[in-house]
Amino acid sequence: MSKRRTAVDLFCGAGGLSAGLEMAGFTVLAGNDLFAAAGRTFEATHPNAKFFGEPIQDLKIDNLLRDTGLKKGELTVLVGGPPCQAYSVYNHQRGMHDERAQLFRQYLRVVEGLNPEWIVMENVAGIFSIAGGEAVHAIETELRALGYNVEYQIMRAEQYGVPQERRRVVFIGNRIGAPIRHPQPTHGPGLEPLVTIADAISDLPPLENGENPGCQNYPVEPKTEYQKALRGNAVEVSCHAAPRLGKVNVERLAHIPPGGSWRDIPFDLLPAGMKRAKRSDHTKRYGRMTWDGQACTILTKCDIHWGAYLHPEQDRAISVREAARLQSFPDSFQFVGSKTEQYVQVGNAVPPLLGKAIGLTLFELIAEAAEAEGAAA
């Protein structure tokens, strides 16, 4: 018997997790986010889903049910990643006192209101370090109080075909007594080779520092299966413009080889603050990518002062499109808003290929549960 598998995505941003679930075969019915530019991207890339552009505190369960055509208990999976700033290792004031750390309770409110069969919740690994794991314990305890068994695991994006070192904790649970497991890695030693930066972006047009050519034709045919898959039916490259770096930064970049960093910059060219830095500090600042490696975690700003966001060959920071490729977004995603807003949308997202792996595993678990139920009947 064929049954449509449905999903609703809270804190959906531009829709990376939704895109992955759709790749796996789910029908995404709705998304919710406060970020207006991300919402416009979500609407453009998920035309059959209803977008609720409001704080989750204002999201009405009755409206969700009405606009998705669902009854309570009918939704297959509710997914979401409450904003992670309160949990991030980059936020040195993180803690449960931060009101953003309470947003998972709003996720739980929607869980109670929709009563989905399955839940998926993701966040940064830093969530484990808050008050001795208080947030993780609260999530487990409150989901169990709502009737959900839940398990969590740290997933490494590069093990699922994403050309980026990215760690996320993923909670998976259900209220139907089905087994729970996380996706098995598909890439790494003994598996498919890790996807490299060259695999991801080597087909994109070259850019000068600060150049914004608008939409362009692809200069070459796709060189890898990854490029072919992400291009899909797209005929032009969009969102591919180089941030403009100042003259002194351009001078610094000329000294940084692939795999190099701020340590390769002559002392007299270093920013004043970095002249006082220990050689062991700021290890990824002014980092240049290597073609045969994976990207560092794509953040909400691909700022060369933050990490290794220099193009492997060209003396510039990576474009929004390159960041999106490194996150595994299809080229059909045209990010809406200012360039700053576009980088935020890309950096905040769950990599679609990671979402696809989760979605495929959910399909397997659902099928196994149905088979077991049939055998017991």
Coordinates of C-alpha atoms in Angstrom, one line a residue:
M1 CA 0.0 0.0 0.0
S2 CA 1.4 3.4 -1.0
K3 CA 1.2 6.2 1.6
R4 CA 2.4 9.7 1.1
R5 CA 5.2 10.5 3.6
T6 CA 4.9 14.1 4.8
A7 CA 7.1 16.6 6.6
V8 CA 6.9 20.0 8.3
D9 CA 10.1 21.9 8.9
L10 CA 10.4 24.3 11.8
F11 CA 13.3 26.9 11.9
C12 CA 13.5 25.9 8.2
G13 CA 15.7 28.8 7.0
A14 CA 16.3 28.5 3.2
G15 CA 15.1 24.9 3.3
G16 CA 18.3 22.7 3.3
L17 CA 16.8 19.9 5.5
S18 CA 13.5 20.2 3.5
A19 CA 15.5 19.8 0.2
G20 CA 17.2 16.7 1.6
L21 CA 13.9 15.1 2.7
E22 CA 12.4 15.8 -0.7
M23 CA 15.4 14.1 -2.3
A24 CA 14.6 11.1 -0.2
G25 CA 11.0 11.0 -1.2
F26 CA 9.1 13.1 1.4
T27 CA 6.5 15.7 0.6
V28 CA 7.3 18.9 2.6
L29 CA 4.0 20.6 3.5
A30 CA 5.1 23.6 5.4
G31 CA 8.1 25.5 6.8
N32 CA 8.4 28.1 9.6
D33 CA 11.1 30.7 10.1
L34 CA 11.3 34.3 11.3
F35 CA 14.1 35.2 8.8
A36 CA 12.2 36.9 5.9
A37 CA 14.9 36.6 3.2
A38 CA 15.3 32.9 4.0
G39 CA 11.5 32.5 3.8
R40 CA 11.5 34.0 0.3
T41 CA 14.2 31.5 -0.7
F42 CA 12.2 28.6 0.9
E43 CA 9.0 29.7 -0.9
A44 CA 10.8 29.9 -4.3
T45 CA 12.4 26.4 -3.8
H46 CA 9.5 24.7 -2.2
P47 CA 6.5 26.0 -4.2
N48 CA 4.1 23.4 -2.9
A49 CA 4.8 24.0 0.8
K50 CA 3.2 26.7 2.9
F51 CA 5.6 29.1 4.6
F52 CA 4.8 30.6 7.9
G53 CA 6.9 33.7 8.4
E54 CA 6.5 34.4 12.0
P55 CA 8.2 33.7 15.4
I56 CA 7.6 30.1 16.4
Q57 CA 6.0 31.4 19.6
D58 CA 3.2 32.9 17.4
L59 CA 2.8 29.8 15.2
K60 CA -0.8 28.5 15.7
I61 CA -1.3 24.7 15.6
D62 CA -4.8 25.2 14.2
N63 CA -3.4 27.2 11.3
L64 CA -0.7 24.6 10.6
L65 CA -3.3 21.8 10.5
R66 CA -5.7 23.8 8.3
D67 CA -3.1 25.0 5.8
T68 CA -1.5 21.6 5.4
G69 CA -4.7 19.7 5.3
L70 CA -3.6 17.5 8.1
K71 CA -5.4 16.1 11.1
K72 CA -3.5 15.7 14.4
G73 CA -1.5 12.5 14.3
E74 CA -1.3 12.3 10.5
L75 CA 2.0 14.0 9.9
T76 CA 4.9 11.5 9.2
V77 CA 7.8 13.6 10.5
L78 CA 8.3 17.0 12.2
V79 CA 11.8 18.3 11.7
G80 CA 13.6 21.3 13.0
G81 CA 16.8 22.9 14.2
P82 CA 16.2 25.6 16.9
P83 CA 18.7 28.5 16.4
C84 CA 22.1 27.2 17.6
Q85 CA 23.9 30.4 18.7
A86 CA 23.1 29.7 22.4
Y87 CA 24.8 26.3 22.0
S88 CA 27.7 27.1 19.6
V89 CA 31.3 26.8 20.8
Y90 CA 31.8 30.1 19.1
N91 CA 29.5 31.7 21.7
H92 CA 31.5 31.9 24.9
Q93 CA 28.5 33.1 26.9
R94 CA 26.4 30.1 25.9
G95 CA 24.1 28.6 28.5
M96 CA 20.6 27.6 29.4
H97 CA 20.0 31.2 30.6
D98 CA 20.1 32.4 27.0
E99 CA 16.5 32.7 25.8
R100 CA 17.5 31.1 22.4
A101 CA 18.3 27.9 24.3
Q102 CA 14.6 27.7 25.3
L103 CA 13.4 27.7 21.7
F104 CA 13.5 23.9 21.6
R105 CA 10.5 24.0 24.0
Q106 CA 8.6 25.8 21.3
Y107 CA 9.5 22.9 19.0
L108 CA 8.2 20.5 21.6
R109 CA 4.9 22.6 21.8
V110 CA 4.4 21.9 18.1
V111 CA 5.3 18.3 18.6
E112 CA 2.5 18.0 21.1
G113 CA 0.1 19.9 18.9
L114 CA 0.7 18.0 15.6
N115 CA 1.5 14.6 17.3
P116 CA 3.7 13.4 14.3
E117 CA 4.7 9.8 14.1
W118 CA 8.4 10.8 13.9
I119 CA 10.5 13.7 15.0
V120 CA 14.0 14.8 13.9
M121 CA 15.8 17.6 15.7
E122 CA 19.3 18.8 14.9
N123 CA 21.7 21.2 16.5
V124 CA 25.4 21.9 16.9
A125 CA 27.5 19.6 19.0
G126 CA 28.1 22.4 21.5
I127 CA 24.7 21.6 22.9
F128 CA 26.3 18.8 25.0
S129 CA 28.5 21.3 26.9
I130 CA 25.7 23.5 28.3
A131 CA 25.4 23.0 32.1
G132 CA 26.6 19.5 31.9
G133 CA 24.3 18.4 29.2
E134 CA 21.2 20.1 30.7
A135 CA 19.7 20.9 27.3
V136 CA 20.1 17.4 25.9
H137 CA 18.6 15.9 29.1
A138 CA 15.6 18.3 28.8
I139 CA 15.0 17.4 25.2
E140 CA 15.1 13.6 26.0
T141 CA 12.9 14.0 29.1
E142 CA 10.2 16.2 27.5
L143 CA 10.0 14.1 24.3
R144 CA 9.6 10.9 26.4
A145 CA 6.8 12.7 28.4
L146 CA 5.0 13.2 25.1
G147 CA 5.3 9.5 24.3
Y148 CA 8.4 9.5 22.0
N149 CA 11.4 7.2 22.3
V150 CA 14.4 9.2 21.1
E151 CA 18.0 8.6 20.4
Y152 CA 20.8 11.0 19.4
Q153 CA 24.1 10.8 17.6
I154 CA 26.7 13.3 16.3
M155 CA 26.8 13.0 12.5
R156 CA 29.7 14.1 10.4
A157 CA 28.6 15.7 7.1
E158 CA 31.6 14.5 5.1
Q159 CA 30.6 10.9 5.8
Y160 CA 27.4 11.5 3.8
G161 CA 28.9 13.0 0.6
V162 CA 29.2 16.6 1.8
P163 CA 32.6 18.2 1.0
Q164 CA 32.8 19.9 4.3
E165 CA 33.8 19.1 7.9
R166 CA 30.6 19.7 9.8
R167 CA 29.4 18.1 13.1
R168 CA 25.8 18.1 14.1
V169 CA 23.9 16.3 16.8
V170 CA 20.7 14.7 15.4
F171 CA 17.9 13.5 17.5
I172 CA 15.5 10.9 15.9
G173 CA 12.4 9.7 17.7
N174 CA 9.0 8.1 17.2
R175 CA 5.8 7.4 19.1
I176 CA 4.9 4.2 17.3
G177 CA 7.4 1.8 18.9
A178 CA 9.5 1.5 15.8
P179 CA 13.2 0.9 16.0
I180 CA 15.5 4.0 15.8
R181 CA 18.8 4.2 14.1
H182 CA 20.9 6.9 12.4
P183 CA 22.1 6.7 8.8
Q184 CA 25.2 4.6 8.2
P185 CA 28.1 6.6 6.7
T186 CA 28.5 6.2 2.9
H187 CA 31.8 8.0 2.4
G188 CA 35.2 7.5 4.1
P189 CA 37.7 4.7 4.5
G190 CA 36.4 1.5 2.9
L191 CA 33.4 3.3 1.5
E192 CA 32.9 5.9 -1.3
P193 CA 35.8 8.4 -1.4
L194 CA 35.2 11.7 0.5
V195 CA 34.0 14.4 -1.8
T196 CA 36.6 17.1 -2.3
I197 CA 36.5 20.8 -2.8
A198 CA 37.7 20.2 -6.4
D199 CA 34.8 17.7 -6.8
A200 CA 32.4 20.5 -5.6
I201 CA 33.4 23.8 -7.2
S202 CA 36.1 23.3 -9.9
D203 CA 33.6 23.8 -12.7
L204 CA 32.5 27.3 -11.6
P205 CA 33.6 30.5 -13.4
P206 CA 36.7 32.2 -12.1
L207 CA 36.2 35.5 -10.4
E208 CA 38.4 38.5 -9.5
N209 CA 38.3 40.0 -6.1
G210 CA 35.0 42.0 -5.8
E211 CA 33.7 40.8 -9.2
N212 CA 29.9 40.4 -9.5
P213 CA 29.1 39.3 -13.1
G214 CA 25.5 38.3 -12.4
C215 CA 24.1 35.1 -13.8
Q216 CA 26.6 33.3 -16.1
N217 CA 26.8 30.3 -18.3
Y218 CA 28.8 27.3 -17.0
P219 CA 32.3 27.6 -18.5
V220 CA 32.8 23.9 -18.8
E221 CA 30.8 20.6 -18.6
P222 CA 30.5 19.1 -15.2
K223 CA 33.7 17.4 -14.2
T224 CA 32.4 15.1 -11.4
E225 CA 29.2 13.2 -10.5
Y226 CA 28.8 15.7 -7.6
Q227 CA 28.8 18.7 -10.0
K228 CA 26.5 16.9 -12.4
A229 CA 24.0 16.1 -9.6
L230 CA 24.0 19.7 -8.1
R231 CA 23.7 21.3 -11.5
G232 CA 20.6 19.3 -12.3
N233 CA 18.7 21.1 -15.0
A234 CA 20.2 24.5 -14.2
V235 CA 21.6 26.3 -17.2
E236 CA 23.2 29.3 -15.5
V237 CA 25.3 29.9 -12.4
S238 CA 23.6 32.4 -9.9
C239 CA 24.7 33.9 -6.6
H240 CA 28.4 33.7 -7.8
A241 CA 30.1 36.9 -6.9
A242 CA 33.3 37.6 -5.0
P243 CA 33.2 39.7 -1.8
R244 CA 35.3 42.8 -2.2
L245 CA 38.4 42.6 0.0
G246 CA 40.5 45.7 0.8
K247 CA 43.9 46.4 -0.7
V248 CA 45.8 45.3 2.3
N249 CA 43.9 42.0 2.5
V250 CA 44.6 41.3 -1.2
E251 CA 48.3 41.9 -0.5
R252 CA 48.2 39.4 2.3
L253 CA 46.5 36.7 0.2
A254 CA 49.4 36.7 -2.3
H255 CA 51.6 35.1 0.4
I256 CA 49.2 32.3 1.4
P257 CA 49.6 28.9 -0.5
P258 CA 47.0 26.2 -0.7
G259 CA 46.6 24.8 2.9
G260 CA 48.3 27.9 4.3
S261 CA 47.0 30.5 6.7
W262 CA 47.8 33.7 8.5
R263 CA 51.2 32.2 9.5
D264 CA 52.3 32.6 5.9
I265 CA 51.7 36.4 5.9
P266 CA 54.8 38.5 6.4
F267 CA 54.8 39.9 10.0
D268 CA 54.6 43.5 8.8
L269 CA 51.4 42.8 6.8
L270 CA 49.6 41.1 9.7
P271 CA 46.6 42.9 11.4
A272 CA 47.8 44.5 14.6
G273 CA 45.9 42.1 16.8
M274 CA 47.4 39.1 15.1
K275 CA 50.9 40.4 15.5
R276 CA 50.4 39.6 19.2
A277 CA 48.9 36.2 18.6
K278 CA 50.5 32.9 19.5
R279 CA 51.4 30.7 16.5
S280 CA 49.0 28.1 17.9
D281 CA 46.0 30.6 17.9
H282 CA 43.5 31.3 15.1
T283 CA 44.5 28.2 13.2
K284 CA 42.1 28.7 10.4
R285 CA 42.2 32.5 10.0
Y286 CA 43.2 33.6 6.5
G287 CA 43.1 29.9 5.5
R288 CA 43.3 28.9 1.9
M289 CA 41.4 25.8 0.8
T290 CA 43.1 22.9 -1.0
W291 CA 41.5 21.2 -4.0
D292 CA 41.9 17.7 -2.6
G293 CA 40.6 18.5 0.9
Q294 CA 37.2 19.3 2.5
A295 CA 36.0 22.7 3.5
C296 CA 36.0 23.8 7.1
T297 CA 32.5 24.3 8.6
I298 CA 30.6 26.8 6.4
L299 CA 29.5 29.6 8.8
T300 CA 27.1 32.5 8.4
K301 CA 29.9 34.6 7.1
C302 CA 32.6 33.2 4.9
D303 CA 34.9 35.9 6.3
I304 CA 38.6 35.3 5.8
H305 CA 39.2 36.6 9.4
W306 CA 37.0 33.7 10.7
G307 CA 38.3 30.6 8.9
A308 CA 39.6 29.0 5.7
Y309 CA 37.4 30.6 3.2
L310 CA 40.0 31.6 0.6
H311 CA 39.6 30.0 -2.9
P312 CA 42.2 27.3 -3.5
E313 CA 43.8 29.3 -6.4
Q314 CA 42.1 32.7 -6.9
D315 CA 43.0 35.5 -4.5
R316 CA 39.5 36.0 -3.1
A317 CA 37.0 34.7 -0.6
I318 CA 34.5 32.1 -1.8
S319 CA 31.2 33.2 -3.3
V320 CA 27.7 32.3 -2.0
R321 CA 27.4 29.7 -4.8
E322 CA 30.7 28.1 -3.8
A323 CA 29.6 28.0 -0.1
A324 CA 26.3 26.5 -1.2
R325 CA 28.0 23.9 -3.3
L326 CA 30.2 23.0 -0.2
Q327 CA 26.9 22.7 1.7
S328 CA 25.5 20.4 -1.1
F329 CA 22.7 22.8 -2.2
P330 CA 21.6 22.2 -5.7
D331 CA 22.3 25.1 -8.1
S332 CA 18.5 25.5 -8.6
F333 CA 18.5 27.3 -5.2
Q334 CA 18.7 31.0 -5.9
F335 CA 19.2 32.6 -2.5
V336 CA 17.2 35.8 -2.0
G337 CA 18.2 39.0 -0.2
S338 CA 21.4 40.9 0.3
K339 CA 24.7 39.1 -0.1
T340 CA 25.1 39.1 3.7
E341 CA 21.6 37.5 4.1
Q342 CA 22.5 34.9 1.4
Y343 CA 25.6 33.8 3.3
V344 CA 23.6 33.5 6.5
Q345 CA 21.0 31.3 4.8
V346 CA 23.7 29.0 3.4
G347 CA 25.7 28.8 6.7
N348 CA 22.7 28.2 8.9
A349 CA 21.4 25.3 6.8
V350 CA 21.4 21.6 7.3
P351 CA 23.4 20.3 4.3
P352 CA 20.7 18.8 1.9
L353 CA 22.7 15.6 1.4
L354 CA 22.8 15.1 5.2
G355 CA 19.0 15.6 5.2
K356 CA 18.7 13.1 2.4
A357 CA 20.6 10.5 4.4
I358 CA 18.3 11.0 7.3
G359 CA 15.2 10.9 5.1
L360 CA 16.2 7.6 3.4
T361 CA 16.9 6.0 6.8
L362 CA 13.4 7.2 8.0
F363 CA 11.9 5.5 5.0
E364 CA 13.7 2.2 5.9
L365 CA 12.6 2.4 9.5
I366 CA 9.0 3.1 8.5
A367 CA 9.0 0.1 6.1
E368 CA 10.5 -2.2 8.7
A369 CA 7.9 -1.1 11.3
A370 CA 5.1 -1.8 8.8
E371 CA 6.6 -5.2 7.9
A372 CA 6.8 -6.1 11.6
E373 CA 3.3 -5.0 12.2
G374 CA 2.1 -7.0 9.3
A375 CA 3.9 -10.1 10.5
A376 CA 2.4 -9.8 13.9
A377 CA -1.1 -9.4 12.6

